CSV table of C-alpha atoms in Angstrom, one decimal:
chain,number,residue,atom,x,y,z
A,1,UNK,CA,11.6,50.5,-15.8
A,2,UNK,CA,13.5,47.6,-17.7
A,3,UNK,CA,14.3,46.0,-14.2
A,4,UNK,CA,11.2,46.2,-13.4
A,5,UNK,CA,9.8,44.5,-16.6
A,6,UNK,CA,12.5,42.1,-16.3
A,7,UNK,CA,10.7,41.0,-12.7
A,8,UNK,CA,7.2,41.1,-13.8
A,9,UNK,CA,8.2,38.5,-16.7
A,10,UNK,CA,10.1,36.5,-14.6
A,11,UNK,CA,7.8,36.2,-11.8
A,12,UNK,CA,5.4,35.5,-14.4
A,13,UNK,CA,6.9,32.7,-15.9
A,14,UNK,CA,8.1,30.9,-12.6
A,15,UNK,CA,5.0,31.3,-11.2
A,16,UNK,CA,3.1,29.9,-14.3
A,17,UNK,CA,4.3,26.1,-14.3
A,18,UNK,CA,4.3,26.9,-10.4
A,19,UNK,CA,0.5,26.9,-10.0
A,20,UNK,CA,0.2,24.5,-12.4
A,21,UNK,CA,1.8,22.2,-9.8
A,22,UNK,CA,0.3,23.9,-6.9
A,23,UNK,CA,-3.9,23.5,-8.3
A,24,UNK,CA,-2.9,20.0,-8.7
A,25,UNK,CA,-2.2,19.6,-4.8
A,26,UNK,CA,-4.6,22.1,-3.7
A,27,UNK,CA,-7.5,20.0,-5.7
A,28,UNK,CA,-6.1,16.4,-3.8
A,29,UNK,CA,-5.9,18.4,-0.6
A,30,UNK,CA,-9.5,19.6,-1.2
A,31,UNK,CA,-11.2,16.3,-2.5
A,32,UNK,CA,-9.6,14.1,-0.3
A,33,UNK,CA,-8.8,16.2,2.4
A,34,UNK,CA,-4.7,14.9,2.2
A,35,UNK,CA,-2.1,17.0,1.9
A,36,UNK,CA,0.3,14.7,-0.3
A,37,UNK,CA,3.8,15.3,-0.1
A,38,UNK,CA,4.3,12.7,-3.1
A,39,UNK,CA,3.1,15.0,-5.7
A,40,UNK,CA,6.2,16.4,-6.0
A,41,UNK,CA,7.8,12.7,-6.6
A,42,UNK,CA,4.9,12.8,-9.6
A,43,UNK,CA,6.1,16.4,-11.0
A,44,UNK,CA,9.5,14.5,-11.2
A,45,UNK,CA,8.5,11.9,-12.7
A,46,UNK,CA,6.4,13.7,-15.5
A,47,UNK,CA,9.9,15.5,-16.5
A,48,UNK,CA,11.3,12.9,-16.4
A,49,UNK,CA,8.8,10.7,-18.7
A,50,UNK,CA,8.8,14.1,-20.7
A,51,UNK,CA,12.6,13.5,-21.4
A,52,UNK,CA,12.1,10.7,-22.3
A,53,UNK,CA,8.8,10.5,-24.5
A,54,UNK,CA,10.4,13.4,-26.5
A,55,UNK,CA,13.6,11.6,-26.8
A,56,UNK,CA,12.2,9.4,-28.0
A,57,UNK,CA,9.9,11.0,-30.9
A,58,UNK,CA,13.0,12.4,-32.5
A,59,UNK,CA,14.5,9.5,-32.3
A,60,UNK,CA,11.9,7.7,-34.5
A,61,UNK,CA,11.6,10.5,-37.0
A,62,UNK,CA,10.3,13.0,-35.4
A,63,UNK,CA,12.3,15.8,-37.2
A,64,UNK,CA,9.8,15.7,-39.7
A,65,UNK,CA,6.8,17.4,-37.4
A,66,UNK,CA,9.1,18.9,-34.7
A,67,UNK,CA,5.8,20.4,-32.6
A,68,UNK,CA,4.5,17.3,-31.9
A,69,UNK,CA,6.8,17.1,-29.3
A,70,UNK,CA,4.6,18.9,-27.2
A,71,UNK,CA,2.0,16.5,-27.8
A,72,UNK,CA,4.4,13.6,-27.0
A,73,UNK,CA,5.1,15.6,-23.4
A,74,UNK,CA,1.2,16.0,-22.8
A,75,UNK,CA,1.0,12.4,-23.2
A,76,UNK,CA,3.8,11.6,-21.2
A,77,UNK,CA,1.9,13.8,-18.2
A,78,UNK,CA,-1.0,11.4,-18.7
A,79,UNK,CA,0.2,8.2,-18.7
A,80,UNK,CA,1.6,9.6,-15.4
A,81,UNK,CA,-1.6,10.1,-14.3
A,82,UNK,CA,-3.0,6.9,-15.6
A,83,UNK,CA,-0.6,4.7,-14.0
A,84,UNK,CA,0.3,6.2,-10.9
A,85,UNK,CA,-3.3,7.8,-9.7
A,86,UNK,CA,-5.2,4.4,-9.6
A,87,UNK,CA,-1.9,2.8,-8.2
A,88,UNK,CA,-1.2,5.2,-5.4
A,89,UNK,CA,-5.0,6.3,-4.6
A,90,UNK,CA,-6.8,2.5,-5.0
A,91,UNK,CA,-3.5,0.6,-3.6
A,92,UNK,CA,-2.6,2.3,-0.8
A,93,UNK,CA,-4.5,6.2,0.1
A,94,UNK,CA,-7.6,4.5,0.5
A,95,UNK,CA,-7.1,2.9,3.6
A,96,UNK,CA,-6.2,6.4,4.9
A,97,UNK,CA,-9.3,8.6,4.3
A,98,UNK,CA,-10.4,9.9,7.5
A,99,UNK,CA,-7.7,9.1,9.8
A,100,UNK,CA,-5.2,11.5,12.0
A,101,UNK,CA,-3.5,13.9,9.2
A,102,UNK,CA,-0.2,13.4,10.4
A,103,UNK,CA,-0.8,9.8,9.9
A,104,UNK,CA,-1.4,10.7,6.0
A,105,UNK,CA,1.3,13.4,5.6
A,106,UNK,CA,3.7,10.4,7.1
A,107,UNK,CA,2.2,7.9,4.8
A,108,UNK,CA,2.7,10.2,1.6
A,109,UNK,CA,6.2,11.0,2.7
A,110,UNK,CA,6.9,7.5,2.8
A,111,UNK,CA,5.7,7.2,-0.9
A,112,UNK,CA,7.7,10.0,-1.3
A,113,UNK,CA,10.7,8.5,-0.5
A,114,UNK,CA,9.8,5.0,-2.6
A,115,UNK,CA,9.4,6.9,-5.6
A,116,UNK,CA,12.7,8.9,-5.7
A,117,UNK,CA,14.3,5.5,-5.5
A,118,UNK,CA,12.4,4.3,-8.3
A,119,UNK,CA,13.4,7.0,-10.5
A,120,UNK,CA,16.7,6.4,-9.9
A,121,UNK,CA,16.4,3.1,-10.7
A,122,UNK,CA,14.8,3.6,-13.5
A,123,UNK,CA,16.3,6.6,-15.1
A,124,UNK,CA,19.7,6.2,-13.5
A,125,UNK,CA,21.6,9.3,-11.6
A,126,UNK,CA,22.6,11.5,-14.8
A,127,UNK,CA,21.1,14.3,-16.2
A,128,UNK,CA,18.0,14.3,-18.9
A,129,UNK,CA,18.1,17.5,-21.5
A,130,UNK,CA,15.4,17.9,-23.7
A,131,UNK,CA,16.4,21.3,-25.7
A,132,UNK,CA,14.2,20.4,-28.9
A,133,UNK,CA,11.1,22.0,-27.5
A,134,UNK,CA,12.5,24.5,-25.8
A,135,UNK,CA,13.7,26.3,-28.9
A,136,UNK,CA,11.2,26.2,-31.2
A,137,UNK,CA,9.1,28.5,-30.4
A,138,UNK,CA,12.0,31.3,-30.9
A,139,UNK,CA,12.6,34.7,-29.6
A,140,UNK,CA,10.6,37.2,-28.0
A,141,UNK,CA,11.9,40.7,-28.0
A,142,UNK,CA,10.4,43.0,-25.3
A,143,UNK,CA,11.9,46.2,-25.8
A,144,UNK,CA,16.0,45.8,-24.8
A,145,UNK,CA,15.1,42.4,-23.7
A,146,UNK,CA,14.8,39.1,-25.0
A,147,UNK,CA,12.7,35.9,-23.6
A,148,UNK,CA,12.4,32.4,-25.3
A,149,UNK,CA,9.0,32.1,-26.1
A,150,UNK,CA,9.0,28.7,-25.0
A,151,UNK,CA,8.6,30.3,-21.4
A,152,UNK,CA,5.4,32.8,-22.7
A,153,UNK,CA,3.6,29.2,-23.9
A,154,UNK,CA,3.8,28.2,-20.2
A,155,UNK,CA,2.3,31.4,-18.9
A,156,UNK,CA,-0.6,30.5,-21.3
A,157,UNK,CA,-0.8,26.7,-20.7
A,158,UNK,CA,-1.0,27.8,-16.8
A,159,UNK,CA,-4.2,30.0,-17.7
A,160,UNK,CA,-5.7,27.3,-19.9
A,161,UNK,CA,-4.8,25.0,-17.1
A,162,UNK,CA,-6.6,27.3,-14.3
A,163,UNK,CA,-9.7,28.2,-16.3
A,164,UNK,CA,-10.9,24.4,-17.2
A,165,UNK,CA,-10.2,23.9,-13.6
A,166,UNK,CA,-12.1,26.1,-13.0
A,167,UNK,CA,-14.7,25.9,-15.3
A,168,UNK,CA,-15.0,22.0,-14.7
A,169,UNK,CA,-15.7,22.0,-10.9
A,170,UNK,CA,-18.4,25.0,-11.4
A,171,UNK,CA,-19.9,24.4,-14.8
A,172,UNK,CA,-20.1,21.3,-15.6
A,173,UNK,CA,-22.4,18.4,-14.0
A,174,UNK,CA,-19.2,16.1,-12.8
A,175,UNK,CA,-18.0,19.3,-11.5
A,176,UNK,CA,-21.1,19.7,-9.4
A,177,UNK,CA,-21.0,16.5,-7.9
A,178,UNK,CA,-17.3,16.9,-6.5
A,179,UNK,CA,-18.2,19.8,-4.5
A,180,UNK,CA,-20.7,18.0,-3.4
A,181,UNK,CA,-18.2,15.4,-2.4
A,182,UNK,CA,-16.3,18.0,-0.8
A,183,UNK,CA,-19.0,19.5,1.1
A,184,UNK,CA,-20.3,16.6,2.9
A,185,UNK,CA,-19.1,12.9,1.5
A,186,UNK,CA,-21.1,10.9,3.4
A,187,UNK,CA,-24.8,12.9,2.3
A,188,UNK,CA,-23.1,12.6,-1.3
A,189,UNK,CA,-22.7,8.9,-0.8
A,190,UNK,CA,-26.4,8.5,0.9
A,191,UNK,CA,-27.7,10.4,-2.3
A,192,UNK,CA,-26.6,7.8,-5.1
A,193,UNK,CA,-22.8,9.0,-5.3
A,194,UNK,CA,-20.0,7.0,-6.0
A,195,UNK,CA,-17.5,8.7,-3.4
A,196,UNK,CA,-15.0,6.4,-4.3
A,197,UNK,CA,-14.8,6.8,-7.8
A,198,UNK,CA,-14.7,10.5,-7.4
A,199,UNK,CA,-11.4,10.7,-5.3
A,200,UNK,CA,-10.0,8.6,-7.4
A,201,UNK,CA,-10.7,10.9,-10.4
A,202,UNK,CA,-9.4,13.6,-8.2
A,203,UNK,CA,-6.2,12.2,-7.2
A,204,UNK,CA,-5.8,11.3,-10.9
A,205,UNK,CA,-6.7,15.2,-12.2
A,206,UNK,CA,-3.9,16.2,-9.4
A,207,UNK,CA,-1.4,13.7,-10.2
A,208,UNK,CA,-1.7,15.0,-14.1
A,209,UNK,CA,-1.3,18.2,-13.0
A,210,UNK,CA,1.8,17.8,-11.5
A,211,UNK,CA,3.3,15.5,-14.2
A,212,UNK,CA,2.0,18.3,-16.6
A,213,UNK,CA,4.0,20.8,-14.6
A,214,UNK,CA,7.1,18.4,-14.5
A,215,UNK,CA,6.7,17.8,-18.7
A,216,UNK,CA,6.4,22.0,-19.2
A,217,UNK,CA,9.7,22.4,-17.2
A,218,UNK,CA,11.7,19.1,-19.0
A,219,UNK,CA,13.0,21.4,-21.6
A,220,UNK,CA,13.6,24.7,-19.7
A,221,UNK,CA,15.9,22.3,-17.1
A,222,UNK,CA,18.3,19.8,-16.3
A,223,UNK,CA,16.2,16.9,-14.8
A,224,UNK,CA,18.2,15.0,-12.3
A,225,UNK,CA,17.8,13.0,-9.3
A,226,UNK,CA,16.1,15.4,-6.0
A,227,UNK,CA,13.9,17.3,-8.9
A,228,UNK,CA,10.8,17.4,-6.4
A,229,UNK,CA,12.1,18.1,-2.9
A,230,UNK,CA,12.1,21.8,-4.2
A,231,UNK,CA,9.2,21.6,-6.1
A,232,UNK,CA,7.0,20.1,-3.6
A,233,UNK,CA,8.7,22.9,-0.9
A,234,UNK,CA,7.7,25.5,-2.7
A,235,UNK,CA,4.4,24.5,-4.0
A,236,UNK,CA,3.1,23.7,-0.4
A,237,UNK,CA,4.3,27.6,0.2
A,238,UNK,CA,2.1,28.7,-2.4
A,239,UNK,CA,-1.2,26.6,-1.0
A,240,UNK,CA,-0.4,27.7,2.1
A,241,UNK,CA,-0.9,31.1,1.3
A,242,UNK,CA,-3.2,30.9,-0.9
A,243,UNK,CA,-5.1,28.5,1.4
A,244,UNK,CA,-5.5,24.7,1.5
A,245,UNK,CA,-8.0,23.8,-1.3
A,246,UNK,CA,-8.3,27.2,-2.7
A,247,UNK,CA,-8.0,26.8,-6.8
A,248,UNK,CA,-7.6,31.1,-6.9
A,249,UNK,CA,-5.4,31.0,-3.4
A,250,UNK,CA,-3.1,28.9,-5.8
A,251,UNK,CA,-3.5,31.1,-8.6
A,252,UNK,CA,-2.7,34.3,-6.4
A,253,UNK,CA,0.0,32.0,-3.8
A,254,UNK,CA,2.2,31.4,-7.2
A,255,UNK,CA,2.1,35.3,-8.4
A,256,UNK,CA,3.1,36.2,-5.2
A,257,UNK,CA,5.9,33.8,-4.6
A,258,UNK,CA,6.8,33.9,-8.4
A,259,UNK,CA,7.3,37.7,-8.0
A,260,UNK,CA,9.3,37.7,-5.4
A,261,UNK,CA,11.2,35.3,-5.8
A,262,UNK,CA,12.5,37.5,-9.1
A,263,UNK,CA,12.7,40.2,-7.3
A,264,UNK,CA,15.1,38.9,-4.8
A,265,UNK,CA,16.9,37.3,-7.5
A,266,UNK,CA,17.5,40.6,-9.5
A,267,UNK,CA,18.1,42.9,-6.5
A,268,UNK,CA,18.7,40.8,-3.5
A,269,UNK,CA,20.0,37.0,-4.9
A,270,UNK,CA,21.5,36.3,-1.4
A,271,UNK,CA,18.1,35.8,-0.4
A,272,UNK,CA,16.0,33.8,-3.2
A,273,UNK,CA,15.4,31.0,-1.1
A,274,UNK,CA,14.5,33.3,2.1
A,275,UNK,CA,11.9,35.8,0.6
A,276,UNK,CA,9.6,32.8,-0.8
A,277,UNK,CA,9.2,31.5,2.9
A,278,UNK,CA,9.3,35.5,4.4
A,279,UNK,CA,6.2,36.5,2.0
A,280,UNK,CA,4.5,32.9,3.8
A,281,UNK,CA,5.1,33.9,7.0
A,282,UNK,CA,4.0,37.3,6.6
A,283,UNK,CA,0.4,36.7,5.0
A,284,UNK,CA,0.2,34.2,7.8
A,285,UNK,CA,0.8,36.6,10.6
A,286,UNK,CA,-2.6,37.9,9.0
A,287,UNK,CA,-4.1,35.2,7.5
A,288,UNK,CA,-3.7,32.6,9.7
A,289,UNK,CA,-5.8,30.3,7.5
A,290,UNK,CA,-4.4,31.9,4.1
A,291,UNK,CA,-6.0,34.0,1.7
A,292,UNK,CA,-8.9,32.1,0.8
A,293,UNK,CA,-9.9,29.6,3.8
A,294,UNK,CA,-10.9,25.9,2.6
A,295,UNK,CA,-14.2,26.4,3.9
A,296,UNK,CA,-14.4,29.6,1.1
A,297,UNK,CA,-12.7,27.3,-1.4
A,298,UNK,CA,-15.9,24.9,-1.0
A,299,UNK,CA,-18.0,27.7,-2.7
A,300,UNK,CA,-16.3,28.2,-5.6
């Protein structure tokens, strides 16, 4: 009973700031219809503009007020956003809309690579730690075992994250008009739509969703040069089975991998890596599309 506790929590809490990352490229890959390997260069970078932002707060008093560290790591997500989105999306993506996908995934990849470069030039080759925020939130105590309940805040943050997601693209006016965008671009843009403007709102909301992701996990890591080849590995595992564009195929791609991931780590470790990409391969043996096709994904 404990180990399996022990599994459901951990899944849980890998899987939250997971999908976070994941709804960020699943909404770019649905808007724009590219599937951007350079997100995981921007989940990267939010860590490490995390590190730094909240390095930076204690360093100018910030002892005094020690929460608002989290606000200082939601801002660093969105100056992320604000920087990089219009940079990346007006300066260069543009040009790409509606050519050959391999042509984008290559393009991306390229960006990819510039942007690990950039880091390093920036932030140097040696390791960021940014403990404050990890321990303030204290203990948890779950029966026998104990979790820092730093890691229960991301498990929330991911909901609050999924739900005005959610809630924005089905609810609200804006929201509306993307779908619209996403059903047919070029009747959106004969109707009075600014197409333009609207993927480059979208390839902003993604690229602060994956700078969010890379804040949440600053303090529960060591952030150091490579951060988002993994990251962007595993996150395009979880899209994939959830299915390209799918917002809940995110949500349910990240419990699964999440789980068992923890569940190879507690009972089979040899195979952490393996069991992520065997659950993939297995749901597309059925589901060759994943488990909730783009074209489903439109009518949410």
């Amino acid at each position: 009973m404990d180990l399996a506790a022990t599994i459901l929590v951990d899944g849980l809490i890998y899987a939250g700031w997971l999908f976070i990352v994941s709804v960020g490229l699943t909404l770019v890959f649905g808007v724009l219809n590219i599937l951007n390997i350079a997100h995981g260069s921007l989940y990267a970078i939010g860590a490490y503009a995390a590190a730094s932002m909240v390095g930076a707060y204690f360093a100018w008093g910030g002892d005094a007020f020690p929460y608002g560290s989290y606000v200082a790591m939601i801002v660093a997500a969105l100056l992320v956003a604000l920087v990089l989105g219009p940079l990346l999306e007006r300066g260069l993506l543009r040009f790409f809309y509606g050519r050959d996908e391999v042509l984008n995934v290559l393009v991306t990849y390229a960006v990819f690579l510039i942007l690990e470069d950039v880091m390093k030039l920036i932030w140097g080759v040696n390791p960021y730690f940014v403990y404050e925020p990890y321990t303030l939130l204290g203990d948890v105590e779950m029966g026998p075992l104990f979790y820092v309940g730093y890691d229960f805040a991301v498990i929330a943050a991911a909901i609050i994250v999924g739900l005005a997601v959610w809630l924005s693209l089905n609810r609200t006016r804006m929201g509306k008009v993307v779908l619209a965008v996403i059903h047919d671009s070029e009747m959106s843009q004969t109707m009075g739509v600014n197409v333009q403007r609207i993927y480059l709102g979208a390839f902003m909301a993604g690229a602060f969703l994956a700078a969010l992701g890379g804040a949440l996990t600053a303090p529960m890591i060591s952030v150091t040069p490579g951060l988002g080849v993994n990251v962007i590995i595993v996150a395009f595992a979880v899209v994939i089975i959830g299915g390209l564009g799918s917002i809940p195929g995110a949500a349910i791609g990240a419990l699964m991998v999440g789980i068992s991931r923890a569940a190879s780590v507690h009972m089979l470790p040899e195979a952490e890596l393996f069991i992520i990409y065997f659950v993939m391969a297995i749901v597309l043996l059925f589901r060759p599309e994943g488990l909730f096709a783009k074209t489903q994904a439109r009518k949410i």
